[in-house]
Every structure is written in structure tokens, then in C-alpha cells.
Coordinates of C-alpha atoms and ligand atoms in Angstrom, one line a residue:
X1 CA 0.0 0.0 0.0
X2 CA 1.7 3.7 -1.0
X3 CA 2.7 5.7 1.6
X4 CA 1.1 3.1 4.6
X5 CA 3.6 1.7 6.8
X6 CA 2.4 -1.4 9.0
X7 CA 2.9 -0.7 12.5
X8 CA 1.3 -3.3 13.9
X9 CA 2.3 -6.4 16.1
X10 CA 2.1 -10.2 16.8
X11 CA 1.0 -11.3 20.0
X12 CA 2.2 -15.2 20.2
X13 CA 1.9 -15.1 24.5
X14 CA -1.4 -15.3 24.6
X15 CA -3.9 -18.1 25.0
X16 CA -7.3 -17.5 24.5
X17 CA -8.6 -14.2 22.3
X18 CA -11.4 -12.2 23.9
X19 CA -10.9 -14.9 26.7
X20 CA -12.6 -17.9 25.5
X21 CA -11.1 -18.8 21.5
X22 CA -7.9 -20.6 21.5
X23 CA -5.3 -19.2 18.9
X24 CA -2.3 -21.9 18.3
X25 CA -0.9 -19.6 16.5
X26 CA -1.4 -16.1 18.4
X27 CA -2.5 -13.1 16.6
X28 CA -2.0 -10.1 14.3
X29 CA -3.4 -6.6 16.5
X30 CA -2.7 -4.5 12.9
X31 CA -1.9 -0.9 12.8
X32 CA -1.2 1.1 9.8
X33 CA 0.8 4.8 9.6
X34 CA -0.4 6.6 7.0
X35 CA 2.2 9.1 5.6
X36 CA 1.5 11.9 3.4
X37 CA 1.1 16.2 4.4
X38 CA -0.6 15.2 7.4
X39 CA 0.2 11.5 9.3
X40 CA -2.9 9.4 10.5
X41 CA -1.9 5.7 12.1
X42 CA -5.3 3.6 12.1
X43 CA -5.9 1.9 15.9
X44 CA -3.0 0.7 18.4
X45 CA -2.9 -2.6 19.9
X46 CA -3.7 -4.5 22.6
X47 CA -2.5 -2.8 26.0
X48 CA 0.8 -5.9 26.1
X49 CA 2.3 -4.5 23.3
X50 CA 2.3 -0.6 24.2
X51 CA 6.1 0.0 24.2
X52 CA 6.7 -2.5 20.7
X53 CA 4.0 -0.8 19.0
X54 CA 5.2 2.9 20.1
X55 CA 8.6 2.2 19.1
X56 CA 7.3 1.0 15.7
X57 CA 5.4 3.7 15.4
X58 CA 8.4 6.3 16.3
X59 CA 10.3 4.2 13.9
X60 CA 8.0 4.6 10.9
X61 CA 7.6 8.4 11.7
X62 CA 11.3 9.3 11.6
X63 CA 11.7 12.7 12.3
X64 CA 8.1 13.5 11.9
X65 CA 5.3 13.4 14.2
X66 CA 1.6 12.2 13.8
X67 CA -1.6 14.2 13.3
X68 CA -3.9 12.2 13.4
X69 CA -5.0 8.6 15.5
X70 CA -8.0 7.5 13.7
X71 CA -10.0 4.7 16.4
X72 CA -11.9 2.2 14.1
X73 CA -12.7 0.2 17.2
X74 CA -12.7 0.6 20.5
X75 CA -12.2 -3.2 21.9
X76 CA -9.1 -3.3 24.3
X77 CA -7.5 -5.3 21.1
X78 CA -7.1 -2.2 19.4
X79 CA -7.4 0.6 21.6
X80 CA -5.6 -0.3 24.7
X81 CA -2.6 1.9 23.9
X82 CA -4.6 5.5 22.5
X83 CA -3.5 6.9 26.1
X84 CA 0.1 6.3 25.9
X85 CA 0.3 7.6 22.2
X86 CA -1.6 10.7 23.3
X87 CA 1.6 11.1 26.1
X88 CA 3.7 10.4 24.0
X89 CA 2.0 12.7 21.1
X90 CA 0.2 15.0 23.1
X91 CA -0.3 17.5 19.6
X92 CA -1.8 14.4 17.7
X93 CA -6.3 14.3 17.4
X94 CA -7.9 11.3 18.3
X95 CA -10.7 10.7 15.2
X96 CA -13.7 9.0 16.3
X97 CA -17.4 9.1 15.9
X98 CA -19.8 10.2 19.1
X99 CA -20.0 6.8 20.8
X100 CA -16.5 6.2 19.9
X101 CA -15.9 9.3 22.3
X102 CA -18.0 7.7 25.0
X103 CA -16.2 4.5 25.2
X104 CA -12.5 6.2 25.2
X105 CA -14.6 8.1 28.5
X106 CA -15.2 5.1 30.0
X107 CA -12.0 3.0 29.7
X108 CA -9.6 6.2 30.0
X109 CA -11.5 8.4 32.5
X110 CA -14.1 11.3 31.9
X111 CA -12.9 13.9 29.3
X112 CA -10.3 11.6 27.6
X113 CA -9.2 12.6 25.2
X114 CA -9.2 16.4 25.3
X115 CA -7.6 16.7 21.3
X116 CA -10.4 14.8 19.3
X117 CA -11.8 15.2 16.0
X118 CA -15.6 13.9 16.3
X119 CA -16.3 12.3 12.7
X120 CA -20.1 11.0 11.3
X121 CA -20.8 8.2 8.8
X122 CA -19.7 9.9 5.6
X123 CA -17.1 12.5 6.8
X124 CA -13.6 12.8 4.8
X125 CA -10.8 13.8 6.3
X126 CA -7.7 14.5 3.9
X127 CA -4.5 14.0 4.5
X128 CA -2.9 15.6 1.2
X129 CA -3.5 13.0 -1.5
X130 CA -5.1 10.8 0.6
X131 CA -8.6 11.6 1.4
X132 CA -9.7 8.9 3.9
X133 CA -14.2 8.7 4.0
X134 CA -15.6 6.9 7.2
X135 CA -17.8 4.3 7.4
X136 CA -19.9 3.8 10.2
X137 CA -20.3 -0.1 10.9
X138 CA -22.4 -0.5 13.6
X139 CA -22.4 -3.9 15.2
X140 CA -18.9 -5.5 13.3
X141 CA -18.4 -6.0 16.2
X142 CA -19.0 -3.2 18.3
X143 CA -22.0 -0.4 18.3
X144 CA -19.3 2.1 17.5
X145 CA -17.2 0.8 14.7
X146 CA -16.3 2.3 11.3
X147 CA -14.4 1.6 8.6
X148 CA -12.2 4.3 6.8
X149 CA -11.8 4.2 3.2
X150 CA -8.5 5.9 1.4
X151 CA -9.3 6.9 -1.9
X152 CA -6.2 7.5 -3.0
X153 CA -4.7 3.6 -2.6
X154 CA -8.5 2.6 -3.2
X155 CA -8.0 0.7 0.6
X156 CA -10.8 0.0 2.6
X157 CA -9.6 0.0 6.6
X158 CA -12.2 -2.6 7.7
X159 CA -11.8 -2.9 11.1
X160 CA -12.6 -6.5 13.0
X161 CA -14.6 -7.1 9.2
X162 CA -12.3 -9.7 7.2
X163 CA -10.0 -10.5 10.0
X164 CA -8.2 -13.6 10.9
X165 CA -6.8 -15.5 13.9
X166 CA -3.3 -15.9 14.1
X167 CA 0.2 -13.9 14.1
X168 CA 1.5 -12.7 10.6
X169 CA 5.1 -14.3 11.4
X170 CA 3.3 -17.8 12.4
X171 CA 0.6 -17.8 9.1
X172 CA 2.3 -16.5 6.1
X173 CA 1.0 -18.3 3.2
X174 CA -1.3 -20.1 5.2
X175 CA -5.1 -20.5 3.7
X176 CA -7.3 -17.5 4.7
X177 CA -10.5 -19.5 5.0
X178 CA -10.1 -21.6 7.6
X179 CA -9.5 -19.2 10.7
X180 CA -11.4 -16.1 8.7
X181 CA -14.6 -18.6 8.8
X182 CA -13.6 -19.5 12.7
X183 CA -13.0 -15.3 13.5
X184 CA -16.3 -14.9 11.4
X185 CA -18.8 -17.1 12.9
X186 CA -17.2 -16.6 16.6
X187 CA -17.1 -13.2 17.1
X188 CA -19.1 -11.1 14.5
X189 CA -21.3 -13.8 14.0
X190 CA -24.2 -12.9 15.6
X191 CA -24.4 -9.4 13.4
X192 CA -24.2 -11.3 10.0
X193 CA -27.1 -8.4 8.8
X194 CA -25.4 -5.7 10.4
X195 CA -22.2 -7.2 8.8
X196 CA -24.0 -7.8 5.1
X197 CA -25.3 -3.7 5.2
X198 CA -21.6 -2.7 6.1
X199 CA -19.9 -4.1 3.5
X200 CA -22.8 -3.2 1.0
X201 CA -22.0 0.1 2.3
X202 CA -18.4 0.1 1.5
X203 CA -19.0 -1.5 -2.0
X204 CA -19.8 2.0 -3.0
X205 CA -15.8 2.7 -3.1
X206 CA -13.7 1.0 -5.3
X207 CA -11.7 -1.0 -3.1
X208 CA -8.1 -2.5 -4.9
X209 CA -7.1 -3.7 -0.4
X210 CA -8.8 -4.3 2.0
X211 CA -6.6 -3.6 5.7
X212 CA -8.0 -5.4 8.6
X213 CA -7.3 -4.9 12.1
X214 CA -6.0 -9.0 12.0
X215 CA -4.7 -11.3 9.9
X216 CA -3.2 -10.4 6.3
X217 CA -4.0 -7.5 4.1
X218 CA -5.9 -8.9 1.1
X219 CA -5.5 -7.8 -2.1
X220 CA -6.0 -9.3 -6.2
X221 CA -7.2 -13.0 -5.7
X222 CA -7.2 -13.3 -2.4
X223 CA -9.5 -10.0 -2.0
X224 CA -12.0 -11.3 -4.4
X225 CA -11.9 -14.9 -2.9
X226 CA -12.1 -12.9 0.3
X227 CA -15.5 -10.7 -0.6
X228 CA -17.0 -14.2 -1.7
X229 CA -16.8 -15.5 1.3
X230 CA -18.3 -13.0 2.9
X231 CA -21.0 -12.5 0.8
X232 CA -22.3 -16.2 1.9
X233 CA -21.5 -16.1 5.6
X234 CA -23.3 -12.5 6.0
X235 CA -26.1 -14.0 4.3
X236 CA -26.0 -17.2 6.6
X237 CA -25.8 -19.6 3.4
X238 CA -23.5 -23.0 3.7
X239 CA -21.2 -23.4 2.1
X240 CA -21.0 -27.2 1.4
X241 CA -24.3 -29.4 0.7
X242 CA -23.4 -32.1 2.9
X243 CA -24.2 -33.0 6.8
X244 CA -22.3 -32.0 9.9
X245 CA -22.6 -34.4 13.0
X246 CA -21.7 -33.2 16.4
X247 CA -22.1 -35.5 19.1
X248 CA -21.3 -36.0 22.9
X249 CA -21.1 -39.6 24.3
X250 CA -20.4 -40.2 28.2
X251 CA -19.7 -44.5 27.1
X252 CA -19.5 -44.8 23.9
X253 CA -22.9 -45.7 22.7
X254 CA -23.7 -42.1 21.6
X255 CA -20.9 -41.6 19.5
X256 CA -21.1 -45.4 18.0
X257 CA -24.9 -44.2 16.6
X258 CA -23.0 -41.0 15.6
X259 CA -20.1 -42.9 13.9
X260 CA -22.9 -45.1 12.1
X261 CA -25.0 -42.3 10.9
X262 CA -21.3 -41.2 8.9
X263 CA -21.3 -44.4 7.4
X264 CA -25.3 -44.3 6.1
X265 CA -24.5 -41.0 5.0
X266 CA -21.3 -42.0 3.2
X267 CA -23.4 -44.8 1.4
X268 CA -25.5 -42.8 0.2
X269 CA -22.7 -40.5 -1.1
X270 CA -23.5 -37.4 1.3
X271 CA -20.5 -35.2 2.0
X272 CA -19.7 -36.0 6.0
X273 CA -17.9 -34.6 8.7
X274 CA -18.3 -35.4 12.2
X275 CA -16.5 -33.8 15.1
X276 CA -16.5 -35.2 19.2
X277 CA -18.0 -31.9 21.4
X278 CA -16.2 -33.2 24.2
X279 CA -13.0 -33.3 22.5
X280 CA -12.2 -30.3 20.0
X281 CA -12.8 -26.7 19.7
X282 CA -16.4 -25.1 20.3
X283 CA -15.4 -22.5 18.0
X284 CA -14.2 -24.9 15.0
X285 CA -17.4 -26.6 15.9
X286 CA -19.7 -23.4 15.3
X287 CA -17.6 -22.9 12.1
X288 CA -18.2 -26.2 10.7
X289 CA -22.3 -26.1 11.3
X290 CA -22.4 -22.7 9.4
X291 CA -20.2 -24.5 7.0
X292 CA -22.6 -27.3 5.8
X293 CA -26.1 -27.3 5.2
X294 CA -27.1 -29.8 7.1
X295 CA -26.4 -30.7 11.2
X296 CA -27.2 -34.2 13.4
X297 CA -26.4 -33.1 17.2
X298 CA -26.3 -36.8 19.3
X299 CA -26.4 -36.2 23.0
X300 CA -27.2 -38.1 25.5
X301 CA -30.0 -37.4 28.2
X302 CA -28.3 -35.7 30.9
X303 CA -30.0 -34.7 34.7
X304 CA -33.4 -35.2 32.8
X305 CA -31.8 -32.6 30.3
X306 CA -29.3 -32.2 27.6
X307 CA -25.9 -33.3 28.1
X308 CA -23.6 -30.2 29.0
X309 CA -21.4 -30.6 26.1
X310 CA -24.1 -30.1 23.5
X311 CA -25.8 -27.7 25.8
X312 CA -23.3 -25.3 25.2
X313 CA -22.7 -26.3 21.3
X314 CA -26.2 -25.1 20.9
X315 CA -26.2 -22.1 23.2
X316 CA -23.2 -20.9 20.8
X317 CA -25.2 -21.7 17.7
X318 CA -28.4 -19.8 18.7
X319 CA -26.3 -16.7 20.2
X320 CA -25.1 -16.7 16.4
X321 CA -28.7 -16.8 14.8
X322 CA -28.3 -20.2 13.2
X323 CA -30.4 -20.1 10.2
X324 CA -31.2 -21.4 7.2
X325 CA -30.1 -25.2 7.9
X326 CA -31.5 -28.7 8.3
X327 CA -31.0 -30.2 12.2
X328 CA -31.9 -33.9 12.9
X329 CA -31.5 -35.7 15.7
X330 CA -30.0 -38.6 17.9
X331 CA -30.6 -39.0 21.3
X332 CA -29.9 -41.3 23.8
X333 CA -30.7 -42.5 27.8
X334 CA -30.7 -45.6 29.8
X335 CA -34.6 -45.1 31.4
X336 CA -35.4 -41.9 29.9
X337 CA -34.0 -40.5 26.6
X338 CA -35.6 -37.1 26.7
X339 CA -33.0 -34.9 25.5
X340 CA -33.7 -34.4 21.5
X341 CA -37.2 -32.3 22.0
X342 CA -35.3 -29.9 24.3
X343 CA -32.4 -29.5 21.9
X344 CA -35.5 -28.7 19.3
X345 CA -37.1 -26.5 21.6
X346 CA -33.5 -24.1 21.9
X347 CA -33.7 -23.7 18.5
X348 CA -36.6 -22.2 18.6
X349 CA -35.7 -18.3 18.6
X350 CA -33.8 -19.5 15.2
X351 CA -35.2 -18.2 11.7
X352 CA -35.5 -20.9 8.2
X353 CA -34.6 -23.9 10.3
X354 CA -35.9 -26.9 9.2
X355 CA -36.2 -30.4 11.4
X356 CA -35.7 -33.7 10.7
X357 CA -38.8 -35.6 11.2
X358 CA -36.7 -38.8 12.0
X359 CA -35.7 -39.0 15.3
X360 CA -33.3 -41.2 16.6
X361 CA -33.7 -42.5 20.1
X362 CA -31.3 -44.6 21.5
X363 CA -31.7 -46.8 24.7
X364 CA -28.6 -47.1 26.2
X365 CA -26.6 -49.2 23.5
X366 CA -27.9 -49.6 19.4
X367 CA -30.6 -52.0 19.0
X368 CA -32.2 -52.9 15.6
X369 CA -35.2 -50.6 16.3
X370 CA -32.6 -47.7 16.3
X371 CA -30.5 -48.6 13.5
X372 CA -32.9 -48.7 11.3
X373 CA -34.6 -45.2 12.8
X374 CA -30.9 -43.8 11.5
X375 CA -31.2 -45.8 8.7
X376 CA -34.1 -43.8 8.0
X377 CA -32.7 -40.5 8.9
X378 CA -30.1 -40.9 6.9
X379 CA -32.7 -41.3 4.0
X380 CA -34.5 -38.1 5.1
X381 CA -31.2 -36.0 5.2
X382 CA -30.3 -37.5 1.8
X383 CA -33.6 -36.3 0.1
X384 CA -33.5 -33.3 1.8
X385 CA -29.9 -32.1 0.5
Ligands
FEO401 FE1 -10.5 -7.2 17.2 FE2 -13.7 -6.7 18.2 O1 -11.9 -6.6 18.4

């Protein structure tokens, strides 16, 4: 990108993001310096990496000093370190919109900051030849979020939109998918049509880059592959016609029915995957259900209820606004397998879901009766894809 230094930094200490995703391979807090008459760096970083990021920043500047901090976003991730650079660059305005303002209040103390430039949905700000636009993007991920568009580099500053887990030095070349779809459908999730309206928003510009605030800066292919993606998981469409089966087992039984579902499913060439609750990654479990088009959840009956495991599964599902799939069935209990009408029932709030009329339910350990019930359901899912 002309005349934009990256400033930003890898964070490889940390274990969970936002306290509850697991990133193997860290993450990428970006920040960009813009350089032209004026100097505007887009968001700091996450309050670790004050000092590395300043220095960067000092670095990138030479002997020159910044005008502007723009705050796209005011999650801790990216705005834990305004304070210090307003120390350290006392002359510099902080750009952000009114509730922007608010939030720097509340996390910095009344009146902070005291140099701001207040900005609406729309507003330009130029820098010279650069004549950045911003976007207001309510709810990706954050009521206050905007996106800044430089129409000189046709770059589009898209905040938490298009963002990635993992550090830059640990991913390079990696494929973008794969955590993008797990960032997606974990943390912006929920505001798929808040997310849609945004980016239809932005579509206005001709954008060449887009910059996020994690992950790699996309550009040519990737850009394009990049915008296709998000047109389906905004819209909440799967991506794969096939069937996703999640299941919990305390003995074994549960995931044996599970296991044999795959193989009905296989037979009757359906695309399969099938993933152990109890033993992988929530978050690369929510992925995978908006992923396919169709889900099985197996659980057992647990405390007259639904087994914790897939409890949770679904909680994380419906917090997301599942939509727009097929969900079937399989549940199992030694004297009272109850558990499959509740799991229906906490789908409920969920819009253009359809069920299964095949249930499976499962006494204790597979018995002809249920076999054939998946069998059946297997047969249901099939005509249904
Ligand atoms: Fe990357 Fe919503 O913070």
C-alpha cells in the first residue's frame, strides 16, 4: 500500500482471544501509519504491546510526528494503547465518531481525550493526497465501529470485518478461510445483517485492499476470494451441501450411533464430517455447522436434560442466529431419553430452520429398532440435500 507503513504487532503469549477462543498460532493486533502532508496511524494494539508498538510507530515516523490517530474500534485489542500515544503525542487528534468518544470516556477516565476530532458516517478527512471517508459499521463487532476508506490507494480499513486469527510471522501463506470462517462465525457472528449492510455500504468505493485490524491485508485474488466469502457467511448460506454431525457420548454408545450415521450418510454419497464436542474446539465446531447445510447433534440425556457438552454447542449456535439449515436428531438414555425435544425446543428463537422428522432415540446401546430409525434419517437427510 503507497505511503502506509504497517505498524502493527504479533501477539504469540497469549492463550485464549477475547478470553474464551484458542489461537495456536497467536494473533495479528494491525496498525497502519499513513504518511503523506498530514500523518494518521489507524488503531493501536492490545495494551501488552504498548512500548513494541510505540517504538514501531516512532520508527515509521522518523523525524516526523503524527496528526492524526484514527480509532476504528474501540475493543481493548485495538485501543488499549490511544492513552500512551496521546503522552507520548500529546499534539496528535484522536478521530472517532460520538460513541466512539464515550467508550475512550469510560476505559480512559471522563474527558479523555481532550484533542479529538468527532467524525459521522460519511465524513472525509484528507491528508494531502489521501482523502480517507468513514464508514460507520455498527455492530462489526461493536456499536461504534467504522471503517475508513482511502481513496487515493482505493484501501478500505475494515476494522474486526475480514479479519483472521493468528500472528502474521506464524501464518504467512497459510489458507485464509479456515480461521477467517472461525474469527467470522465466533465473534461477528451474531451481526451477520449488520455485517451484510456494512460491507454493501463500503461496495460503493472501489476498493483494490482491504486492511484489517487481524490477519493479512488482502488484495487481487485473495481480495476477491475474500469478498465471496463474505458475501455467503453474512447471508448465513453454507457453504457445502453435505451433513455436519456433532455429538457428545459419556460411554460410547452415543458416538457409536454418531459414527454409524457417517457411514449411512457415506453410502448414500453425502458429504460428512463429524466432530467429538467433548474433544475439539467449540469455536471450530460453530464454524463447521455454518459451514454445511445440514447438522445431526447426538447427545445423550443428561440430569433429565441435555448433556452439557451439546448444551453449550447449541447455546453458541443460537447466540449466532443459526439459520437457514436442516437439524436432525439422535438421542440417547438408559430409562429416559428425553434430551432431542429440548435441543428442538432451543432452537426455537432461530429463523429458516428446518427439522428432521426422523428422530433417533437410543436406549442405552444400538438396538435394531434404532438402526434402522438412522437408517431412515439418513434417508431423510439425503432427500433433503
Ligand atoms: Fe478485534 Fe472486536 O476486536
Amino acid at each position: 500500500m503507497k505511503d502506509v507503513k504497517y505498524v502493527g504487532v504479533d501477539d504469540l503469549q497469549i492463550d485464549l482471544f477475547e478470553g474464551q477462543f484458542i489461537v495456536p498460532d497467536g494473533i495479528a493486533y494491525n496498525s497502519y501509519l499513513i504518511e503523506d502532508e498530514k500523518i494518521a496511524v489507524v488503531d493501536s494494539v492490545d495494551g501488552h504491546f504498548c512500548d513494541e508498538w510505540l517504538k514501531k510507530v516512532e520508527k515509521a515516523l522518523g523525524e516526523k510526528s503524527p496528526d492524526y490517530i484514527i480509532v476504528q474500534h474501540m475493543e481493548p485489542d485495538h485501543s488499549a494503547c490511544v492513552e500512551a500515544f496521546c503522552k507520548k503525542y500529546p499534539k496528535a487528534q484522536v478521530v472517532g465518531n460520538q460513541k466512539t468518544f464515550v467508550m475512550l470516556g469510560e476505559y480512559f477516565g471522563e474527558g479523555f481525550p481532550k484533542n479529538r476530532l468527532v467524525v459521522k458516517d460519511g465524513e472525509k478527512l484528507s491528508l494531502g493526497k489521501h482523502e480517507l471517508t468513514f464508514i460507520s459499521a455498527p455492530m462489526v463487532h461493536w456499536p461504534e465501529v467504522m471503517f475508513t476508506y482511502d481513496d487515493y490507494i482505493k484501501t478500505l480499513f475494515s476494522a474486526d470485518a475480514f479479519g483472521k486469527f493468528g500472528a502474521l510471522s506464524k501464518t504467512e501463506g497459510e489458507e485464509w478461510a479456515c480461521e477467517a470462517r472461525r474469527y467470522y462465525f465466533g465473534i461477528v457472528g451474531k451481526y451477520g445483517v449488520q455485517a451484510k449492510a456494512a460491507i454493501a455500504k463500503a461496495a460503493a468505493y472501489e476498493i483494490k485492499t482491504i486492511a484489517p485490524l487481524h490477519g493479512v491485508v488482502l488484495e487481487g485474488e485473495a481480495l476477491k476470494e475474500s469478498l465471496a466469502y463474505y458475501a455467503k457467511w453474512t447471508a448465513y448460506e453454507p457453504e457445502k451441501k453435505g451433513v455436519f454431525i456433532a455429538y457428545s457420548s459419556v460411554y460410547g454408545h452415543t458416538a457409536t450411533a454418531a459414527k454409524l450415521l457417517k457411514e449411512e450418510l457415506e453410502k448414500r454419497g453425502v458429504k460428512c464430517e463429524i466432530e467429538d464436542l467433548l474433544r475439539s474446539d467449540w469455536a471450530e465446531n460453530v464454524e463447521t455447522a455454518f459451514e454445511y447445510s445440514h447438522l445431526v447433534i447426538a447427545a445423550t440425556t443428561y440430569n433429565a436434560g441435555v448433556f452439557p457438552a451439546a448444551k453449550h454447542f447449541i447455546d453458541a449456535l443460537v447466540e449466532r442466529g443459526y439459520r437457514n439449515r436442516t437439524i436432525g436428531f439422535i438421542e440417547n438414555g438408559t430409562w429416559a431419553p428425553v434430551c432431542a425435544e429440548q435441543m428442538q425446543t432451543a432452537f426455537e428463537t432461530c429463523k429458516d430452520l428446518t427439522f428432521a422428522e426422523n428422530i433417533v432415540k437410543i436406549r442405552s446401546a444400538l438396538s435394531d429398532e434404532s438402526r434402522a430409525q438412522i437408517s431412515a434419517l439418513a434417508d431423510e437427510l439425503k432427500e433433503t440435500l
